[in-house]
Amino acid sequence: MGCAATTVKISSIILNLIMAIFAICAIIWISFNPDYIQEQLAIIVYIACSLIVFFAFLGCFAAVRESMCLMATCAVFLLLLAIVQIVFTSNDISEGGMRNGFSIVNDAWESNSMDEIQIEHECCGKTSANDYVVLSKPIPISCYVDQDYTKVSNLFTEGCSSKLQTYYEDEWWHCSVISWILIAFELIAFLLAVFLVINFRNTQRRMRF
């Protein structure tokens, strides 16, 4: 194996390891942020990232063993996965996986279960604390910093609908960035895998003569 092929082989191993680490981090990140993404999409992400980890390590093994068959399998999978991710990440359909902050707040408002949202996101009412005043309802202590209602300055002034929606949009943007990073790694790993498959095949041919 020439110097260039050896360099590509080492680069492929390193890239696959980095890709596996990114996928594992994505799984952990979504596990700790389950609220902003729909359960069905979360399951798809878990499966996709798990497959990335599996084929990344398989790619490392194939590179070390110089297995043309395993490397070709990894190359095909990485290309298919990258295409699927590009479609879901760039298409408006993927936005359906983001939870709607407005509907969540509306449901909580109708069921009188705003306290958890107001404490966690430091907001009050749907649009503001005035929502309670208009309905002649007392402003709940969950609308105050540390639930200290003795000071007017402790009152959260921002409504929960816009704040929760902004939170979900920010988190979804982070998810999209991670997805594009993984896509870039997958495409580069695919190109390196194709190079190694060709190199392994040529090496096997030379060994026959």
mmCIF file of N, CA and C in Angstrom, residues 19-20 23 47-57:
data_model
loop_
_atom_site.group_PDB
_atom_site.id
_atom_site.type_symbol
_atom_site.label_atom_id
_atom_site.label_comp_id
_atom_site.label_asym_id
_atom_site.label_seq_id
_atom_site.Cartn_x
_atom_site.Cartn_y
_atom_site.Cartn_z
ATOM 1 N N MET A 19 -17.037 10.544 13.646
ATOM 2 C CA MET A 19 -18.450 10.446 13.282
ATOM 3 C C MET A 19 -19.231 9.650 14.324
ATOM 4 N N ALA A 20 -18.637 8.580 14.819
ATOM 5 C CA ALA A 20 -19.284 7.771 15.857
ATOM 6 C C ALA A 20 -19.472 8.583 17.135
ATOM 7 N N ALA A 23 -22.326 11.003 16.664
ATOM 8 C CA ALA A 23 -23.617 10.311 16.714
ATOM 9 C C ALA A 23 -23.993 9.961 18.147
ATOM 10 N N ILE A 47 -32.451 5.591 15.949
ATOM 11 C CA ILE A 47 -32.113 4.482 15.049
ATOM 12 C C ILE A 47 -31.014 4.896 14.079
ATOM 13 N N ALA A 48 -31.164 6.097 13.484
ATOM 14 C CA ALA A 48 -30.177 6.580 12.514
ATOM 15 C C ALA A 48 -28.799 6.739 13.149
ATOM 16 N N CYS A 49 -28.753 7.343 14.327
ATOM 17 C CA CYS A 49 -27.471 7.550 15.011
ATOM 18 C C CYS A 49 -26.856 6.223 15.444
ATOM 19 N N SER A 50 -27.695 5.285 15.844
ATOM 20 C CA SER A 50 -27.191 3.965 16.230
ATOM 21 C C SER A 50 -26.571 3.260 15.029
ATOM 22 N N LEU A 51 -27.217 3.397 13.863
ATOM 23 C CA LEU A 51 -26.670 2.803 12.641
ATOM 24 C C LEU A 51 -25.365 3.482 12.243
ATOM 25 N N ILE A 52 -25.303 4.802 12.439
ATOM 26 C CA ILE A 52 -24.068 5.528 12.139
ATOM 27 C C ILE A 52 -22.924 5.006 12.996
ATOM 28 N N VAL A 53 -23.192 4.822 14.284
ATOM 29 C CA VAL A 53 -22.167 4.304 15.199
ATOM 30 C C VAL A 53 -21.720 2.914 14.757
ATOM 31 N N PHE A 54 -22.693 2.061 14.424
ATOM 32 C CA PHE A 54 -22.372 0.683 14.020
ATOM 33 C C PHE A 54 -21.506 0.663 12.768
ATOM 34 N N PHE A 55 -21.950 1.388 11.730
ATOM 35 C CA PHE A 55 -21.210 1.363 10.474
ATOM 36 C C PHE A 55 -19.907 2.153 10.556
ATOM 37 N N ALA A 56 -19.822 3.105 11.459
ATOM 38 C CA ALA A 56 -18.558 3.828 11.653
ATOM 39 C C ALA A 56 -17.492 2.883 12.198
ATOM 40 N N PHE A 57 -17.872 2.098 13.207
ATOM 41 C CA PHE A 57 -16.922 1.127 13.755
ATOM 42 C C PHE A 57 -16.648 0.001 12.759
#
